[in-house]
Structures are given as structure tokens and as C-alpha cells.
PDB file of C-alpha atoms in Angstrom:
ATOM      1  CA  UNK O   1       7.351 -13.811   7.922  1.00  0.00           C
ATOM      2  CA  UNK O   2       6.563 -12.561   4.288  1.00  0.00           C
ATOM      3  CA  UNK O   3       7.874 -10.576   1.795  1.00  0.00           C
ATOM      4  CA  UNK O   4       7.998  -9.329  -1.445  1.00  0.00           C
ATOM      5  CA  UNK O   5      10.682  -8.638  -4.021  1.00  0.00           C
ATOM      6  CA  UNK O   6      10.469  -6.758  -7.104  1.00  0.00           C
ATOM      7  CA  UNK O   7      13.762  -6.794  -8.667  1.00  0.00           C
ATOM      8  CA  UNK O   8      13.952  -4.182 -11.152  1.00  0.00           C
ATOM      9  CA  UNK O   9      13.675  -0.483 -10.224  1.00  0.00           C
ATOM     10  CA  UNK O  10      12.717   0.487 -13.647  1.00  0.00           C
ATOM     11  CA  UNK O  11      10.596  -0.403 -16.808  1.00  0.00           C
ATOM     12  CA  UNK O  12      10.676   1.237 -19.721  1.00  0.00           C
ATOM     13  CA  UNK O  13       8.719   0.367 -22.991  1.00  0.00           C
ATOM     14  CA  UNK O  14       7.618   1.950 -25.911  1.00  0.00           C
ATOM     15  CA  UNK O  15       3.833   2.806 -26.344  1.00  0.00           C
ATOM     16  CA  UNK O  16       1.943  -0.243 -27.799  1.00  0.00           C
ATOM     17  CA  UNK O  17       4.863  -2.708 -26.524  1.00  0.00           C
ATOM     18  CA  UNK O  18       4.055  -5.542 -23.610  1.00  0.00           C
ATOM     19  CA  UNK O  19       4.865  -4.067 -20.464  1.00  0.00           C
ATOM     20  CA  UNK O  20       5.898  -7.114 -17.695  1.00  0.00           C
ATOM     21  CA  UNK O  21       6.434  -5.981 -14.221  1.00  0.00           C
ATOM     22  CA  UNK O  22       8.221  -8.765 -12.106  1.00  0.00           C
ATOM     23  CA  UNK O  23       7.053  -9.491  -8.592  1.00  0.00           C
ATOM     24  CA  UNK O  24       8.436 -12.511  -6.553  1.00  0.00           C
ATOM     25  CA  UNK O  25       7.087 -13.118  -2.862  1.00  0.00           C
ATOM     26  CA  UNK O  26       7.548 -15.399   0.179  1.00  0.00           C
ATOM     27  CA  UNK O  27       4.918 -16.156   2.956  1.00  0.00           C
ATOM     28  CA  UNK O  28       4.272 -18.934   5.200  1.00  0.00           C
ATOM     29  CA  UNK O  29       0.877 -19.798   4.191  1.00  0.00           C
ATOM     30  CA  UNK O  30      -1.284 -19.532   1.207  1.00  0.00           C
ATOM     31  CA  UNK O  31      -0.781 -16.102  -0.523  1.00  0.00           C
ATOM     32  CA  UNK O  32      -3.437 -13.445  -1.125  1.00  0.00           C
ATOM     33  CA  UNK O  33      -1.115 -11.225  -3.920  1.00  0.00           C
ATOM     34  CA  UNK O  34      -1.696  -7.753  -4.960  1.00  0.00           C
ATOM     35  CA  UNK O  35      -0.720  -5.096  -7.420  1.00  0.00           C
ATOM     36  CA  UNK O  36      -1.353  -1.268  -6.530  1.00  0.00           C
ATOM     37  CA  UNK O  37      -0.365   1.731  -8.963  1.00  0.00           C
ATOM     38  CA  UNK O  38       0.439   4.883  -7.585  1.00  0.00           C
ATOM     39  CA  UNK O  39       0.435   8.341  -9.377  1.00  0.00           C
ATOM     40  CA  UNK O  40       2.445  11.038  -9.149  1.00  0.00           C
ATOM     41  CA  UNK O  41       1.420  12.391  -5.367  1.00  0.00           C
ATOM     42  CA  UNK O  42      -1.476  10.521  -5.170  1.00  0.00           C
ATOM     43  CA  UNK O  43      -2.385   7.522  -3.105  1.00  0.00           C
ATOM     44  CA  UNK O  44      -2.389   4.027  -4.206  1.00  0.00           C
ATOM     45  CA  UNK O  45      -4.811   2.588  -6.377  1.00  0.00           C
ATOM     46  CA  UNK O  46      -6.348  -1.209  -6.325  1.00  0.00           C
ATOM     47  CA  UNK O  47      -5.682  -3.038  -9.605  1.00  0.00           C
ATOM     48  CA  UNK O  48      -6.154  -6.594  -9.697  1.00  0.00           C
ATOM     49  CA  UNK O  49      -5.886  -9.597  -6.746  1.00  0.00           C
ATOM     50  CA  UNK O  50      -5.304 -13.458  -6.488  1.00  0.00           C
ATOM     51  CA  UNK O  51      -7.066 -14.795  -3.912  1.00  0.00           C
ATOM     52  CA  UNK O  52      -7.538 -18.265  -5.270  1.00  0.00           C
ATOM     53  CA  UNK O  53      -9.073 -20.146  -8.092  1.00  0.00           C
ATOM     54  CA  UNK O  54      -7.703 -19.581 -11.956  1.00  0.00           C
ATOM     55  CA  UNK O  55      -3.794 -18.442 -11.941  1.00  0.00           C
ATOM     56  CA  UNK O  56      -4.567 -15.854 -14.664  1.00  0.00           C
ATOM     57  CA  UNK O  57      -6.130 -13.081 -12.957  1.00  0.00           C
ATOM     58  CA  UNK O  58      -6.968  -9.539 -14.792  1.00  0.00           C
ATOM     59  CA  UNK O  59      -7.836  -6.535 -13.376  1.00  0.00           C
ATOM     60  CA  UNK O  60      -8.119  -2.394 -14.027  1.00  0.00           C
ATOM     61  CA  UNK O  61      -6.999  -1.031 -17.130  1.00  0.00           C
ATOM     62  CA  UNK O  62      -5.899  -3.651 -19.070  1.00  0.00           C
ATOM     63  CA  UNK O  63      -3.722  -5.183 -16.578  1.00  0.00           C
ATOM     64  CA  UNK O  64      -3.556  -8.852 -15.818  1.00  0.00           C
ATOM     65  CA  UNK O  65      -1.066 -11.032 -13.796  1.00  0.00           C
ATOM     66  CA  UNK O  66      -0.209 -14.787 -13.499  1.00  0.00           C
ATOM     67  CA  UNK O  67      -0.139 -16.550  -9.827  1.00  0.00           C
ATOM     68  CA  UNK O  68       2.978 -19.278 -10.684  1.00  0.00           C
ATOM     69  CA  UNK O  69       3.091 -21.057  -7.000  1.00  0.00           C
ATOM     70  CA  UNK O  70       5.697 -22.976  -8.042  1.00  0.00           C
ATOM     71  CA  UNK O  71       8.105 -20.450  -8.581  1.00  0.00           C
ATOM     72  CA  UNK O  72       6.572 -17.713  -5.615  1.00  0.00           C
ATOM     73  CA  UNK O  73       5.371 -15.004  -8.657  1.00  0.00           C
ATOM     74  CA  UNK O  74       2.946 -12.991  -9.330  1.00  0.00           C
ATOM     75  CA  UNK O  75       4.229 -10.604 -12.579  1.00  0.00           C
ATOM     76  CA  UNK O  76       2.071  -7.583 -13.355  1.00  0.00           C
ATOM     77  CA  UNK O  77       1.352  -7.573 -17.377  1.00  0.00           C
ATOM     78  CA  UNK O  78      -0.082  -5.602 -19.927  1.00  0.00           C
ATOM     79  CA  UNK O  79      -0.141  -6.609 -23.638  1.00  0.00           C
ATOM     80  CA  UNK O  80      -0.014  -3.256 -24.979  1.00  0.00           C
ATOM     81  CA  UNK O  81       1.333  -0.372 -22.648  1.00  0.00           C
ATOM     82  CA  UNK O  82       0.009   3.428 -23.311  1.00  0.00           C
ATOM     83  CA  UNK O  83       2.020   6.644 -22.288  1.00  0.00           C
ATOM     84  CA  UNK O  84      -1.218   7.260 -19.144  1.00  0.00           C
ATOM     85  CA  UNK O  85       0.618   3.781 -17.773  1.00  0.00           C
ATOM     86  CA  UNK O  86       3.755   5.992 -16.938  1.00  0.00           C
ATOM     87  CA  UNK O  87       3.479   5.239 -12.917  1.00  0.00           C
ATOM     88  CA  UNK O  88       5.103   3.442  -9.785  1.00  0.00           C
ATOM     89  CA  UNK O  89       3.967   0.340  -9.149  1.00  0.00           C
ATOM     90  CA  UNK O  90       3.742  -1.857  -5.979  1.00  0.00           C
ATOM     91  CA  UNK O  91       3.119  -5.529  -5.478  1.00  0.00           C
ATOM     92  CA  UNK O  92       2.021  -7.003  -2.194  1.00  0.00           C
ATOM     93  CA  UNK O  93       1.730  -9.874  -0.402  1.00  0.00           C
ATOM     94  CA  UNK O  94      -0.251 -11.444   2.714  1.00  0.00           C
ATOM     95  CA  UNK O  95      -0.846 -14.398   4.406  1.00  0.00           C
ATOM     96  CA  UNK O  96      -4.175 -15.963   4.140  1.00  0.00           C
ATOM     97  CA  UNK O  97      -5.035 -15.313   7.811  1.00  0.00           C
ATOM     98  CA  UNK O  98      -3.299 -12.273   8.555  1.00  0.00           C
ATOM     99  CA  UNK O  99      -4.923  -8.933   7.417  1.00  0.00           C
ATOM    100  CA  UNK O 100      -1.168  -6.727   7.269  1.00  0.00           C
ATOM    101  CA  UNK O 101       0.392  -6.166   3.746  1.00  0.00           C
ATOM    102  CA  UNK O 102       4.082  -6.520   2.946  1.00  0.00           C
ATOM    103  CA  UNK O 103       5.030  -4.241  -0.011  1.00  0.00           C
ATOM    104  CA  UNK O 104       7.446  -4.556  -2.484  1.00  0.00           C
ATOM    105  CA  UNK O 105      10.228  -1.467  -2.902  1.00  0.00           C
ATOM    106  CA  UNK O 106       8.311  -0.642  -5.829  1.00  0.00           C
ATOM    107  CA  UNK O 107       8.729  -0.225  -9.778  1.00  0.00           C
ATOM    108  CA  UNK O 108       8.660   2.983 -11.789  1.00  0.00           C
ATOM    109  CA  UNK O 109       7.272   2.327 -14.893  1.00  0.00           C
ATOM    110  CA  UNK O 110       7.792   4.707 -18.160  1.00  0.00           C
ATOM    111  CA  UNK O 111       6.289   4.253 -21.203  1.00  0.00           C
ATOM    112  CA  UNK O 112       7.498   6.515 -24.298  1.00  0.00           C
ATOM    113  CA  UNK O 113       5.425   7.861 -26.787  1.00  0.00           C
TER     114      UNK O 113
ATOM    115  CA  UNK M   1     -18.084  11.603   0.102  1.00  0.00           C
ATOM    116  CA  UNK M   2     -17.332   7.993   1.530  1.00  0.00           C
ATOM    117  CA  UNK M   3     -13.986   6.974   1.447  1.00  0.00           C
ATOM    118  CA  UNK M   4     -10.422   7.178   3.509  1.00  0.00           C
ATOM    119  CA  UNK M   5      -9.679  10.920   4.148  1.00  0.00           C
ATOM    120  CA  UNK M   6      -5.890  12.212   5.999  1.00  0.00           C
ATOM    121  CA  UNK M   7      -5.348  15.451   7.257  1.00  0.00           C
ATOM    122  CA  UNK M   8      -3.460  17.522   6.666  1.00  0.00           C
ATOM    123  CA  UNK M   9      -2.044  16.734   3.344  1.00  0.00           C
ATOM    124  CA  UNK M  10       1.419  18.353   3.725  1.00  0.00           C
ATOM    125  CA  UNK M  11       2.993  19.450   6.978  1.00  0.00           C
ATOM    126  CA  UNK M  12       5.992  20.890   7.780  1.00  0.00           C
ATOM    127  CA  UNK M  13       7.533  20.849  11.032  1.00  0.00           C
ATOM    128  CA  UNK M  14      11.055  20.989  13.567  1.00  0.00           C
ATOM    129  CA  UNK M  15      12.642  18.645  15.162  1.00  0.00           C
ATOM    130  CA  UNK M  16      11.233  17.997  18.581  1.00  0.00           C
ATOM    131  CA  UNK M  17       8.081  19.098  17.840  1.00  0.00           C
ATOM    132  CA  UNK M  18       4.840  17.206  18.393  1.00  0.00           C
ATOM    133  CA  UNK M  19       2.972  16.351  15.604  1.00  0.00           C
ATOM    134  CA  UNK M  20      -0.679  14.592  14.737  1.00  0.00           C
ATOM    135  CA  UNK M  21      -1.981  13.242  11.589  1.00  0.00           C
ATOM    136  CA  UNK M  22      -5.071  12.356  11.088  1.00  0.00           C
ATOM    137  CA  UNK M  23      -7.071   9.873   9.366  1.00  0.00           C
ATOM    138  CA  UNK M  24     -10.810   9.019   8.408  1.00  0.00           C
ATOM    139  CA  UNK M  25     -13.066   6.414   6.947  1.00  0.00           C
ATOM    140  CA  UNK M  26     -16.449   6.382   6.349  1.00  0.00           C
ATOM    141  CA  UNK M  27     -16.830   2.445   5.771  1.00  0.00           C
ATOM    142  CA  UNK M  28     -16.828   1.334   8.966  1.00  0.00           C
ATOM    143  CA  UNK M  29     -13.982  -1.244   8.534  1.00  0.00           C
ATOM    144  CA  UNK M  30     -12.689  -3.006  11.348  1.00  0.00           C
ATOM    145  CA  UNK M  31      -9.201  -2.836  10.351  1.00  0.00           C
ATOM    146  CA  UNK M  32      -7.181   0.278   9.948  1.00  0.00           C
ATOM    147  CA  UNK M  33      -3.361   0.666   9.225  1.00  0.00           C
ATOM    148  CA  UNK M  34      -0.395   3.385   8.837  1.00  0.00           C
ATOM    149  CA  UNK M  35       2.134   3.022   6.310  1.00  0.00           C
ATOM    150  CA  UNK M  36       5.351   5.703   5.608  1.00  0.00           C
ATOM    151  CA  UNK M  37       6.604   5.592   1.885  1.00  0.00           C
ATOM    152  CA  UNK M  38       9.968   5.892   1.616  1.00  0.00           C
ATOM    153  CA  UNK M  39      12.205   5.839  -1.540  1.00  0.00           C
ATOM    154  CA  UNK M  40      13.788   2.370  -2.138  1.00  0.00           C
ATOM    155  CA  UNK M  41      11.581   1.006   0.869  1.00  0.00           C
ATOM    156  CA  UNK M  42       7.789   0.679  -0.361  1.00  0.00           C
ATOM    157  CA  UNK M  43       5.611   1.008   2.305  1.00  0.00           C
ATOM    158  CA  UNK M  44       6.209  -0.148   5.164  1.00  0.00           C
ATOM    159  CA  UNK M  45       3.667  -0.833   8.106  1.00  0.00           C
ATOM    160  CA  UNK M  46       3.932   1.697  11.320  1.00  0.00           C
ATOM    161  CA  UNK M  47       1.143   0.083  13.490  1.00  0.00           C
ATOM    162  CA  UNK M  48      -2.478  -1.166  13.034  1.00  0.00           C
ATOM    163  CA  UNK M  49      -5.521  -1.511  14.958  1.00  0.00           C
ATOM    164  CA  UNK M  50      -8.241  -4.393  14.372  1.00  0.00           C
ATOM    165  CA  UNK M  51     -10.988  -2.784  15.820  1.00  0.00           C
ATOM    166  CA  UNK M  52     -11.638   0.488  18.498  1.00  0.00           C
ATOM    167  CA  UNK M  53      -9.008   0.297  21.191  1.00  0.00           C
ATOM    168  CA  UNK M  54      -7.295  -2.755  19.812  1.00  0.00           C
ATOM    169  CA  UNK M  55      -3.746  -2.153  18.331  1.00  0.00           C
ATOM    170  CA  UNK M  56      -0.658  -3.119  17.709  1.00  0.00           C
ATOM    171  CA  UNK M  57       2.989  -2.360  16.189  1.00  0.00           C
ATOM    172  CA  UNK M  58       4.179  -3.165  12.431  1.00  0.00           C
ATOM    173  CA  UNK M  59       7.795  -2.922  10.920  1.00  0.00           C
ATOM    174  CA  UNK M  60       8.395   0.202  12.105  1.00  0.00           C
ATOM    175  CA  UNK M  61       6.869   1.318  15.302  1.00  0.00           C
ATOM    176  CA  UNK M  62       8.906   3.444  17.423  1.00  0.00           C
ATOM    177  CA  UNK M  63       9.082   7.291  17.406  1.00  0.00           C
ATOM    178  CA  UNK M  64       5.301   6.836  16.893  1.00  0.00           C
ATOM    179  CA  UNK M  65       1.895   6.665  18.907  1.00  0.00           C
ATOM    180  CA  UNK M  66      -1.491   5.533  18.063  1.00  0.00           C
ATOM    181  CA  UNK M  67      -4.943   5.317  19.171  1.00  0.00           C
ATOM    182  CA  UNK M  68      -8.500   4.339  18.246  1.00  0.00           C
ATOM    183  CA  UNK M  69     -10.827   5.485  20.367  1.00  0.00           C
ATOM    184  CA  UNK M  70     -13.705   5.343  17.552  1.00  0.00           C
ATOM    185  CA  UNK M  71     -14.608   2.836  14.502  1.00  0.00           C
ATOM    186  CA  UNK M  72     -13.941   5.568  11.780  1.00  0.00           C
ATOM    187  CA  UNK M  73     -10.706   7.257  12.928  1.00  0.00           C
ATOM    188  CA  UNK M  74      -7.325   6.576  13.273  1.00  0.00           C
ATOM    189  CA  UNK M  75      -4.608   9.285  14.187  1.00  0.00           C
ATOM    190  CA  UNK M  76      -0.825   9.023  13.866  1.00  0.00           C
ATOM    191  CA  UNK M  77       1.042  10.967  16.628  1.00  0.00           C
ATOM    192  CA  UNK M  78       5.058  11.549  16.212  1.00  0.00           C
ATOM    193  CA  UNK M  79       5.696  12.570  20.062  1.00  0.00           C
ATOM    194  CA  UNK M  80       9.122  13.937  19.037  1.00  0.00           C
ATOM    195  CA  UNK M  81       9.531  14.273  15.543  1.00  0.00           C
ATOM    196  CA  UNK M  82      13.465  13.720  13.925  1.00  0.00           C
ATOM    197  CA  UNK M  83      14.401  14.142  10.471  1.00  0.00           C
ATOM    198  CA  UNK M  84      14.014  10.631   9.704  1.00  0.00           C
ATOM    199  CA  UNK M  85      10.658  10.974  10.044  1.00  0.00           C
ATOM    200  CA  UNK M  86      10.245  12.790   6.977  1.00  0.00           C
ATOM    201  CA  UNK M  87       8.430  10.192   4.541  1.00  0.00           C
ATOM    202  CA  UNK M  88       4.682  10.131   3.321  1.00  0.00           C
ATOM    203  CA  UNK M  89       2.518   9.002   5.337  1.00  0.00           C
ATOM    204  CA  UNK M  90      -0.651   6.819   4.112  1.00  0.00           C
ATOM    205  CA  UNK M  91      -3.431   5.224   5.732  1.00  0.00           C
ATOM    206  CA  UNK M  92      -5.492   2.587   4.776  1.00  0.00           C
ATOM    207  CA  UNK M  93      -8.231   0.504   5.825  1.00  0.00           C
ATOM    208  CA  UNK M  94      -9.631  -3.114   4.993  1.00  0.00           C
ATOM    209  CA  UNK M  95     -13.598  -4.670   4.894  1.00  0.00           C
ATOM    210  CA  UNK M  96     -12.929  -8.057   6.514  1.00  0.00           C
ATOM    211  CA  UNK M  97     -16.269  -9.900   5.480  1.00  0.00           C
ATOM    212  CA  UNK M  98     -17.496 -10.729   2.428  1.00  0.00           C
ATOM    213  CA  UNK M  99     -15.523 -10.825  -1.004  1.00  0.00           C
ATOM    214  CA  UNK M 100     -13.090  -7.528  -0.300  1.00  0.00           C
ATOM    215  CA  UNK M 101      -9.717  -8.277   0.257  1.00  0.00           C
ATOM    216  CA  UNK M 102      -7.962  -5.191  -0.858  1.00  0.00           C
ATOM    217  CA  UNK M 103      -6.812  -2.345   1.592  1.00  0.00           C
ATOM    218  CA  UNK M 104      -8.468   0.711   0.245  1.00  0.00           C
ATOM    219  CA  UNK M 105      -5.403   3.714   1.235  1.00  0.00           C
ATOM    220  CA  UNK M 106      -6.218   7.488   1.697  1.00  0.00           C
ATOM    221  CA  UNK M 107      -4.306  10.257  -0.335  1.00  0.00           C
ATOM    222  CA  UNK M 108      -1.484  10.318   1.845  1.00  0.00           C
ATOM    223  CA  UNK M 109       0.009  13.423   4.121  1.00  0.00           C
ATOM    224  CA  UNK M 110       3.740  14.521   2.971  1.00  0.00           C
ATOM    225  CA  UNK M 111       5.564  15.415   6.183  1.00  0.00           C
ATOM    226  CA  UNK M 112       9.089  17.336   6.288  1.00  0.00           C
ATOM    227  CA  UNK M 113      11.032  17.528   9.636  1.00  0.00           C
ATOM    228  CA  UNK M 114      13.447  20.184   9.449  1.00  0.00           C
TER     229      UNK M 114
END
């Protein structure tokens, strides 16, 4: 079985502030991780991937995340958020021989001007 | 355009009612997929299919049918819808060879069960 948690609901920052978005997971195997934004009633949007290799791993936009094995994460970072980051954010997690996602419940992410 | 198309986008229906949605890619993955959003859930997997004629149940399976009868489509059938049922529906699809190893999703269908 696998799973993802993302423990906070909400982030809010203030423009030009690090924005973290925390993302834990569990799976059986070795872990292909994944972060997704979503827009107000759009679909989801690709932004960065571990697969394997280096732990730091950056992606769309400015975004970046850190595979820690040791303690099952995978947070979502950004060293300085803007205002267009304002979005819902999903991590997700599968096993390295299985094609089907598990998603986290999600976190809305506000950043204020 | 290539990419993963759903019709309709919204859809509003009764309860009881049959209902179909619809989805396209022009990729030719192998490996399509239906999710429902759902507040305080994520997404959560319906049912997927590997390949034409080949599928199989997620998380969240029943109340729902699928089929595959062709590479590039994928429809979602609700034989009876209820009020739970209301959710957004997205699908998404997945290249299998090569370096890709992100699910690409379509822009979703909102569906309300009244």
C-alpha cells in the first residue's frame, strides 16, 4: 500500500518570503514522488519529480523539493513566493513498478501581497 | 490540439439518472486513469485501464463503469448516479517508455447530482 500525507491544510506567506509545503509519504518500494499545482477550476499541472539520482530536485516556476528517504519526505519549496503562487497544491506518490498515483488531501497555498 | 480532452466540462444531473463522461487523448498512452476530487480527500483513483480492453478498479470503484474499447478514449459511466457522486471528475493518462513519468490530467468535468 502507499500513501501520502500532507499535514497542513494551509500556507500562508507574504510575497518574497520562502514558501515550504510539507509532504510525507509511505510505499513499499522505491518511491517515484510528485508535486502537481492546481488552479482555480483548472486541472492539475506537472511541476517537478524524483525519480532517482540527486535528492535536490527543481522543477517549474521556481519550485524545488528535497527527496529525504530517511525520514519518507519530499517538501515542496520555493525561496521567494509571488502572489501568481496563490494555488492548491498536491503531492503524490508511487511505487516504482506500479503506474497508479496516491495523492495527498492537498494544500492551499496563499501568498499576500 | 494534442493533449487529454473531457467532455462535458460541467454537468448537472438527478438522482437515478444515467450519466457518461467522456475522455480523450491524443498521445497514444497505454495507461489511462479516472480520478474524483473531493474536498479534504485529494484525488482519489476510480478505475484504470493499461491498455484497450484491459482494466481494473482503484480506491473507489463502485457506483461506476468503465470501458476502453480504443487506445485514445476512456469514458466514465455512473449507471445510477446519487448525490455522493457529486465531485470533479479528472482524467489522466501516462507515457510508459522512455523518460516520462508524470500523469499528464485533462481539465476536469464538474458534476452535480441533485
Amino acid at each position: 500500500a502507499q500513501s501520502v500525507a500532507q499535514p497542513e491544510d494551509q500556507v500562508n506567506v507574504a510575497e518574497g518570503n520562502p514558501l515550504t509545503v510539507k509532504c510525507t509519504y509511505s510505499v513499499s518500494g522505491n518511491p517515484y514522488l510528485f508535486w502537481y499545482v492546481q488552479y482555480p477550476n483548472r486541472g492539475l499541472q506537472f511541476l517537478l519529480k524524483y525519480i532517482t539520482g540527486d535528492n535536490l530536485v527543481k522543477g517549474s516556476y521556481g519550485f524545488e523539493a528535497e527527496f529525504n528517504k530517511s525520514q519518507t519526505s519530499f517538501h515542496l519549496k520555493k525561496p521567494s513566493a509571488l502572489v501568481s503562487d496563490s494555488a492548491l497544491y498536491f503531492c503524490a506518490v508511487r511505487d516504482r513498478g506500479d503506474y497508479k498515483l496516491s495523492f495527498g488531501a492537498g494544500t492551499t497555498v496563499t501568498v499576500r501581497a | 490540439d494534442a493533449g487529454i480532452t473531457q467532455s462535458p466540462r460541467y454537468k448537472i444531473t438527478e438522482t437515478g439518472r444515467q450519466v457518461t463522461l467522456m475522455c480523450h487523448q491524443t498521445w497514444s498512452h497505454s495507461y489511462m486513469f479516472w480520478y474524483r476530487q473531493d474536498l479534504g480527500h485529494g484525488l482519489r483513483l476510480i478505475y484504470y485501464s493499461a491498455a484497450a480492453d484491459i482494466t481494473d478498479k482503484g480506491e473507489v470503484p463502485d457506483g461506476y463503469v468503465v470501458s476502453r474499447s480504443k487506445t485514445e478514449n476512456f469514458p466514465l459511466t455512473l449507471e445510477s448516479a446519487t448525490r455522493s457522486q457529486t465531485s470533479v471528475y479528472f482524467c489522466a493518462s501516462i507515457r510508459t517508455s522512455g523518460d516520462y513519468n508524470e500523469q499528464f490530467f485533462g481539465p476536469g468535468t464538474r458534476l452535480t447530482v441533485l
